[in-house]
């Protein structure tokens, strides 16, 4: 799903995620309904918005007799038909309008047209994907959980970063690169630089 610009948040991480907490209607929920018969594995993949409206539904099946293998194959078939994520900003009228402007993701990151950008770190290629104007992720193609989720703070170009392992650290832009203060133990941190490609 990462290749189609979806960030996967496990149900156990859902309540802790900054994306879900701050922008719950920017998140879809996936339901996989087992619709198998005796001869084939069948599923229905449904993506729902915050109001429980079905945004996407796809039926898929597999002829693999093994229950586990057939289920995974059917899910893979459904995911192949999943469209690439292309969220549209929805303006909402709010009664209380603040006179202060809050920081947004697109400051020094130079990714203003919402295209993904590649960053390099220790031989890894990580793709930056903007989730909203206040949240972006760094994702690698090896997994469905983002490597890091960045959320704006009150200071420009400084982010609260939730790592893949659940730890929260600080990140910031420096000379067009992304820097994360990575924990190394004993309360110490090391400067990890993700160079813009």
Backbone as numpy.savetxt, mean C-alpha at the origin, in Angstrom:
# Nx Ny Nz CAx CAy CAz Cx Cy Cz
-0.31 -8.20 -6.31 -1.12 -7.00 -6.31 -0.27 -5.74 -6.31
0.95 -5.87 -5.84 1.85 -4.72 -5.82 2.13 -4.24 -7.24
2.26 -5.19 -8.19 2.52 -4.81 -9.58 1.38 -3.98 -10.16
0.17 -4.15 -9.62 -0.98 -3.39 -10.10 -1.28 -2.20 -9.21
-0.26 -1.78 -8.41 -0.30 -0.59 -7.58 -1.31 -0.67 -6.43
-1.49 -1.86 -5.88 -2.28 -2.04 -4.68 -1.32 -2.32 -3.53
-1.56 -1.73 -2.40 -0.80 -2.04 -1.18 -1.68 -2.96 -0.35
-1.14 -4.11 0.03 -1.91 -5.09 0.79 -1.64 -4.90 2.26
-2.71 -4.75 3.03 -2.61 -4.62 4.48 -3.33 -5.81 5.08
-2.59 -6.63 5.80 -3.14 -7.81 6.44 -4.19 -7.39 7.47
-5.20 -8.21 7.68 -6.26 -7.89 8.62 -5.71 -7.62 10.02
-4.65 -8.32 10.41 -4.07 -8.11 11.74 -3.37 -6.75 11.84
-2.94 -6.18 10.71 -2.28 -4.87 10.69 -3.27 -3.74 10.42
-4.47 -4.07 10.05 -5.46 -3.08 9.60 -5.69 -1.98 10.62
-5.84 -2.34 11.89 -6.14 -1.33 12.90 -4.93 -0.45 13.21
-3.73 -0.96 12.95 -2.51 -0.20 13.25 -2.07 0.66 12.08
-2.62 0.44 10.92 -2.14 1.11 9.71 -2.55 2.58 9.68
-1.57 3.44 9.39 -1.83 4.87 9.27 -2.75 5.16 8.10
-2.64 4.39 7.03 -3.47 4.59 5.84 -4.94 4.38 6.19
-5.23 3.28 6.88 -6.61 2.95 7.23 -7.14 3.94 8.26
-6.31 4.31 9.21 -6.75 5.19 10.29 -7.08 6.59 9.78
-6.22 7.14 8.93 -6.39 8.52 8.49 -7.29 8.68 7.27
-7.33 7.68 6.41 -8.13 7.78 5.19 -8.86 6.46 4.94
-9.84 6.12 5.79 -10.49 4.81 5.67 -11.21 4.60 4.34
-11.67 5.66 3.70 -12.37 5.48 2.43 -11.43 5.43 1.24
-10.12 5.50 1.48 -9.14 5.28 0.42 -8.70 3.82 0.36
-9.33 2.99 1.19 -8.93 1.59 1.33 -10.07 0.70 0.88
-9.73 -0.36 0.15 -10.70 -1.36 -0.25 -10.51 -2.61 0.61
-11.58 -3.33 0.85 -11.53 -4.59 1.58 -11.77 -5.71 0.58
-10.92 -6.74 0.63 -11.06 -7.87 -0.28 -11.74 -9.02 0.44
-12.75 -9.58 -0.18 -13.42 -10.79 0.31 -13.22 -11.87 -0.73
-12.79 -13.04 -0.28 -12.63 -14.18 -1.17 -13.67 -15.21 -0.74
-14.63 -15.45 -1.60 -15.74 -16.34 -1.30 -15.48 -17.68 -1.97
-15.47 -18.73 -1.17 -15.25 -20.09 -1.70 -16.55 -20.57 -2.32
-16.52 -20.85 -3.61 -17.70 -21.27 -4.36 -17.40 -22.59 -5.07
-16.59 -23.44 -4.41 -16.10 -24.68 -5.02 -17.20 -25.72 -5.17
-16.97 -26.59 -6.13 -17.83 -27.75 -6.33 -16.97 -29.00 -6.15
-17.56 -30.14 -6.38 -16.85 -31.40 -6.20 -15.70 -31.56 -7.20
-15.86 -31.03 -8.40 -14.88 -31.23 -9.46 -13.92 -30.08 -9.69
-14.22 -28.90 -9.17 -13.33 -27.77 -9.41 -13.33 -26.81 -8.22
-12.22 -26.09 -8.11 -12.11 -25.04 -7.10 -12.59 -23.75 -7.74
-13.54 -23.09 -7.11 -14.06 -21.83 -7.62 -14.10 -20.81 -6.51
-13.76 -19.59 -6.86 -13.84 -18.49 -5.90 -14.51 -17.29 -6.55
-14.93 -16.39 -5.70 -15.41 -15.08 -6.14 -14.58 -14.06 -5.35
-13.85 -13.21 -6.06 -13.06 -12.16 -5.44 -13.87 -10.87 -5.51
-14.12 -10.27 -4.35 -14.87 -9.02 -4.29 -14.04 -7.97 -3.57
-13.95 -6.77 -4.16 -13.33 -5.63 -3.51 -14.45 -4.65 -3.15
-14.47 -4.24 -1.86 -15.53 -3.36 -1.37 -14.94 -2.08 -0.83
-15.70 -0.98 -0.96 -15.25 0.29 -0.43 -15.67 0.43 1.04
-15.46 1.61 1.64 -15.74 1.81 3.06 -17.24 1.76 3.38
-18.08 1.87 2.36 -19.53 1.79 2.56 -20.08 0.42 2.20
-19.17 -0.53 2.03 -19.50 -1.93 1.72 -20.11 -2.10 0.32
-19.88 -1.13 -0.57 -20.30 -1.26 -1.97 -19.26 -2.09 -2.72
-19.72 -3.01 -3.55 -18.80 -3.84 -4.33 -18.26 -3.02 -5.49
-16.93 -2.82 -5.50 -16.25 -2.04 -6.53 -15.79 -2.95 -7.67
-15.39 -4.17 -7.32 -14.88 -5.13 -8.29 -15.30 -6.52 -7.85
-15.75 -7.33 -8.79 -16.10 -8.72 -8.50 -15.65 -9.58 -9.67
-14.98 -10.68 -9.36 -14.48 -11.57 -10.40 -14.60 -13.02 -9.96
-15.23 -13.83 -10.81 -15.31 -15.27 -10.56 -14.14 -15.94 -11.26
-13.57 -16.94 -10.60 -12.46 -17.68 -11.21 -12.52 -19.12 -10.73
-11.96 -20.02 -11.55 -11.98 -21.43 -11.19 -10.68 -22.10 -11.61
-10.46 -23.29 -11.06 -9.27 -24.06 -11.37 -9.66 -25.53 -11.45
-9.02 -26.25 -12.34 -9.26 -27.69 -12.49 -8.31 -28.52 -11.62
-7.42 -27.86 -10.90 -6.49 -28.58 -10.02 -7.29 -29.26 -8.92
-7.09 -30.56 -8.75 -7.88 -31.35 -7.80 -7.51 -31.07 -6.35
-6.22 -30.80 -6.09 -5.77 -30.51 -4.73 -6.47 -29.25 -4.23
-7.09 -29.33 -3.06 -7.88 -28.21 -2.54 -7.04 -26.95 -2.39
-5.88 -27.07 -1.76 -5.04 -25.89 -1.53 -4.51 -25.33 -2.85
-3.96 -26.19 -3.70 -3.42 -25.76 -4.99 -4.49 -25.18 -5.90
-5.67 -25.80 -5.91 -6.76 -25.32 -6.73 -7.27 -23.96 -6.28
-7.35 -23.78 -4.97 -7.79 -22.50 -4.41 -6.81 -21.40 -4.79
-5.52 -21.67 -4.64 -4.50 -20.67 -4.98 -4.50 -20.36 -6.47
-4.67 -21.39 -7.30 -4.72 -21.17 -8.75 -5.93 -20.33 -9.14
-7.07 -20.59 -8.54 -8.27 -19.81 -8.83 -8.09 -18.35 -8.39
-7.47 -18.16 -7.23 -7.22 -16.80 -6.77 -6.26 -16.08 -7.71
-5.25 -16.77 -8.18 -4.29 -16.18 -9.12 -5.01 -15.77 -10.41
-5.94 -16.60 -10.89 -6.70 -16.28 -12.11 -7.54 -15.02 -11.90
-8.16 -14.91 -10.73 -8.98 -13.72 -10.45 -8.12 -12.47 -10.37
-6.95 -12.58 -9.76 -6.06 -11.43 -9.61 -5.50 -10.96 -10.95
-5.36 -11.88 -11.91 -4.88 -11.49 -13.24 -5.85 -10.52 -13.91
-7.13 -10.64 -13.61 -8.15 -9.78 -14.22 -8.39 -8.50 -13.42
-7.72 -8.37 -12.28 -7.85 -7.17 -11.46 -7.23 -5.98 -12.19
-7.97 -4.88 -12.34 -7.41 -3.73 -13.06 -6.32 -3.05 -12.23
-5.45 -2.31 -12.91 -4.42 -1.53 -12.23 -5.10 -0.43 -11.42
-4.63 -0.23 -10.20 -5.20 0.79 -9.32 -4.99 2.17 -9.93
-6.06 2.91 -10.03 -6.01 4.27 -10.55 -7.00 5.11 -9.75
-6.68 5.38 -8.48 -7.64 6.09 -7.63 -7.85 7.52 -8.09
-9.04 8.01 -7.91 -9.40 9.37 -8.25 -9.65 10.13 -6.95
-9.16 11.35 -6.89 -9.39 12.17 -5.71 -10.84 12.60 -5.70
-11.49 12.46 -4.56 -12.87 12.85 -4.40 -12.91 14.02 -3.43
-13.44 15.14 -3.88 -13.51 16.29 -2.97 -14.74 16.14 -2.10
-14.55 16.47 -0.83 -15.64 16.39 0.13 -15.85 17.77 0.73
-17.11 18.20 0.85 -17.40 19.47 1.49 -17.33 19.27 2.99
-16.56 20.10 3.66 -16.43 19.99 5.11 -16.91 21.30 5.72
-17.66 21.18 6.82 -18.21 22.35 7.49 -17.10 23.18 8.13
-16.16 22.53 8.77 -15.07 23.24 9.44 -13.84 23.22 8.56
-13.49 24.38 8.03 -12.32 24.47 7.17 -11.22 25.15 7.97
-10.08 24.50 8.05 -8.95 25.04 8.79 -8.21 26.05 7.93
-7.67 27.09 8.57 -6.91 28.07 7.82 -5.46 27.64 7.64
-5.01 26.66 8.43 -3.66 26.15 8.27 -3.63 25.14 7.14
-2.52 25.10 6.45 -2.37 24.07 5.43 -1.49 22.97 5.99
-1.89 21.74 5.75 -1.08 20.64 6.25 -0.13 20.19 5.16
1.02 19.64 5.57 2.00 19.21 4.58 1.47 18.08 3.72
2.01 17.97 2.53 1.65 16.87 1.65 2.89 16.09 1.27
2.67 14.94 0.68 3.76 14.04 0.32 4.65 14.63 -0.75
4.11 15.37 -1.70 4.85 15.76 -2.90 5.73 16.99 -2.72
6.44 17.10 -1.63 7.32 18.24 -1.48 8.64 17.96 -2.19
9.67 17.57 -1.48 10.97 17.34 -2.12 11.05 16.02 -2.85
10.03 15.20 -2.73 10.06 13.89 -3.38 9.97 13.97 -4.88
9.52 15.11 -5.40 9.49 15.34 -6.84 8.72 14.27 -7.58
7.57 13.89 -7.05 6.74 12.86 -7.67 5.33 13.41 -7.81
5.21 14.63 -8.30 3.96 15.35 -8.26 2.89 14.83 -9.20
3.25 14.13 -10.23 2.22 13.66 -11.16 1.75 12.25 -10.82
2.05 11.77 -9.61 1.55 10.50 -9.07 2.07 9.28 -9.83
3.12 9.44 -10.65 3.75 8.28 -11.27 4.64 7.63 -10.23
4.83 6.34 -10.34 5.71 5.69 -9.38 7.15 6.02 -9.72
7.99 5.98 -8.70 9.39 6.29 -8.85 10.19 5.18 -8.18
11.35 4.87 -8.73 12.18 3.77 -8.21 13.29 4.35 -7.34
13.52 3.70 -6.19 14.60 4.05 -5.29 15.47 2.81 -5.08
16.79 3.02 -4.99 17.74 1.92 -4.82 18.33 1.96 -3.43
18.48 0.75 -2.83 19.12 0.63 -1.52 19.70 -0.76 -1.39
21.01 -0.87 -1.27 21.70 -2.13 -1.06 21.26 -3.21 -2.05
21.21 -2.86 -3.31 20.85 -3.81 -4.35 19.36 -4.06 -4.51
18.55 -3.41 -3.71 17.09 -3.57 -3.82 16.51 -2.43 -4.63
15.55 -2.75 -5.48 14.75 -1.74 -6.18 13.43 -1.62 -5.45
13.14 -0.44 -4.96 11.88 -0.19 -4.27 11.09 0.85 -5.03
9.81 0.60 -5.18 8.95 1.49 -5.94 8.17 2.38 -4.97
8.20 3.68 -5.21 7.42 4.61 -4.41 6.05 4.73 -5.05
5.01 4.53 -4.25 3.63 4.63 -4.74 2.87 5.57 -3.81
2.32 6.65 -4.38 1.52 7.59 -3.59 0.14 6.99 -3.35
-0.24 6.88 -2.09 -1.56 6.38 -1.72 -2.55 7.54 -1.65
-2.12 8.63 -1.05 -2.92 9.85 -0.99 -1.95 11.02 -0.90
-2.47 12.24 -0.69 -1.57 13.38 -0.59 -0.83 13.42 0.74
-1.15 12.51 1.66 -0.50 12.47 2.95 0.22 11.15 3.23
0.09 10.19 2.35 0.67 8.86 2.58 1.27 8.32 1.29
2.48 7.74 1.37 3.04 6.97 0.27 3.75 5.76 0.83
4.00 4.78 -0.05 4.68 3.56 0.38 5.92 3.33 -0.48
6.88 2.59 0.08 7.98 2.01 -0.69 7.69 0.53 -0.73
7.65 -0.03 -1.91 7.28 -1.43 -2.07 8.27 -2.14 -2.97
8.56 -3.39 -2.63 9.36 -4.21 -3.54 8.44 -5.25 -4.15
8.87 -5.87 -5.23 8.02 -6.82 -5.93 8.01 -8.20 -5.30
8.81 -8.39 -4.23 8.91 -9.73 -3.65 7.79 -10.05 -2.68
7.03 -9.08 -2.24 5.97 -9.36 -1.28 4.78 -8.46 -1.48
3.71 -8.79 -0.78 2.49 -8.00 -0.92 2.38 -6.93 0.16
3.20 -7.01 1.21 3.18 -6.00 2.26 4.24 -4.95 1.93
3.90 -3.66 2.00 4.88 -2.62 1.68 6.12 -2.71 2.57
7.28 -2.37 2.02 8.52 -2.32 2.79 8.40 -1.25 3.88
7.81 -0.09 3.52 7.62 1.00 4.48 6.45 1.86 4.05
5.70 2.35 5.03 4.58 3.26 4.79 4.93 4.61 5.42
4.88 5.67 4.62 5.27 7.01 5.06 4.03 7.87 5.24
3.96 8.55 6.39 2.85 9.45 6.67 3.42 10.82 7.02
2.84 11.89 6.44 3.35 13.24 6.69 3.25 13.59 8.16
4.12 14.51 8.59 4.07 15.07 9.93 3.88 16.58 9.79
3.91 17.29 10.90 3.74 18.74 10.84 4.96 19.44 10.25
6.09 18.74 10.17 7.33 19.29 9.60 7.44 18.85 8.15
7.66 19.79 7.23 7.81 19.46 5.81 8.97 18.49 5.60
8.78 17.53 4.72 9.79 16.56 4.31 10.22 15.60 5.42
9.49 15.56 6.54 9.76 14.61 7.62 8.52 13.73 7.77
8.75 12.39 7.87 7.65 11.44 7.86 7.72 10.48 9.03
6.55 10.06 9.48 6.45 8.93 10.40 6.42 7.70 9.50
7.33 6.76 9.73 7.48 5.61 8.84 7.17 4.33 9.59
6.24 3.55 9.05 5.93 2.24 9.61 6.60 1.20 8.73
7.55 0.46 9.31 8.30 -0.54 8.57 7.49 -1.83 8.42
7.94 -2.69 7.53 7.29 -3.96 7.24 7.14 -4.81 8.51
8.11 -4.72 9.42 8.07 -5.52 10.65 7.20 -4.89 11.74
6.58 -3.74 11.46 5.67 -3.12 12.41 6.29 -1.99 13.23
7.61 -1.83 13.17 8.27 -0.75 13.92 7.98 0.59 13.27
7.87 1.63 14.11 7.66 2.98 13.62 8.92 3.79 13.86
9.40 4.44 12.81 10.63 5.24 12.86 10.40 6.56 12.12
11.47 7.33 11.97 11.42 8.62 11.28 12.08 8.49 9.90
11.51 9.16 8.92 12.10 9.23 7.59 12.02 10.66 7.09
12.85 10.98 6.10 12.85 12.34 5.57 13.48 12.35 4.18
13.23 13.47 3.44 13.87 13.68 2.15 15.19 14.41 2.37
16.22 14.00 1.62 17.51 14.68 1.68 18.14 14.61 0.30
18.33 15.75 -0.34 18.93 15.83 -1.68 18.20 14.95 -2.69
16.88 14.90 -2.63 16.09 14.11 -3.58 16.01 12.63 -3.24
16.71 12.20 -2.20 16.68 10.80 -1.76 15.79 10.67 -0.54
15.39 9.45 -0.25 14.63 9.16 0.96 15.60 8.58 1.98
15.54 9.08 3.20 16.38 8.57 4.29 15.47 8.06 5.39
15.79 6.86 5.90 15.05 6.28 7.03 16.05 6.02 8.14
15.71 6.47 9.36 16.51 6.13 10.55 16.12 4.72 10.97
16.93 3.73 10.57 16.64 2.32 10.82 17.17 1.91 12.18
16.34 1.19 12.97 16.81 0.73 14.29 17.86 -0.37 14.14
18.92 -0.29 14.96 19.96 -1.32 14.93 20.10 -2.01 16.29
19.25 -1.70 17.23 19.30 -2.32 18.55 19.84 -1.35 19.58
19.60 -1.65 20.84 20.04 -0.82 21.96 19.57 0.62 21.86
18.49 0.85 21.14 17.95 2.19 20.98 18.71 3.05 19.98
19.70 2.46 19.29 20.47 3.20 18.30 19.84 3.09 16.92
20.18 4.06 16.06 19.66 4.07 14.70 20.80 4.29 13.72
20.61 3.82 12.49 21.56 4.07 11.42 20.83 4.73 10.27
21.52 5.55 9.52 20.95 6.30 8.40 20.95 5.41 7.16
19.76 5.01 6.69 19.61 4.19 5.48 19.14 5.11 4.36
19.93 5.20 3.28 19.61 6.10 2.17 19.03 5.30 1.00
17.91 5.76 0.51 17.24 5.17 -0.65 17.40 6.18 -1.79
18.29 5.87 -2.71 18.67 6.79 -3.77 17.68 6.77 -4.92
17.23 7.94 -5.33 16.30 8.07 -6.46 17.00 7.62 -7.73
16.35 6.79 -8.51 16.93 6.24 -9.75 16.69 7.20 -10.89
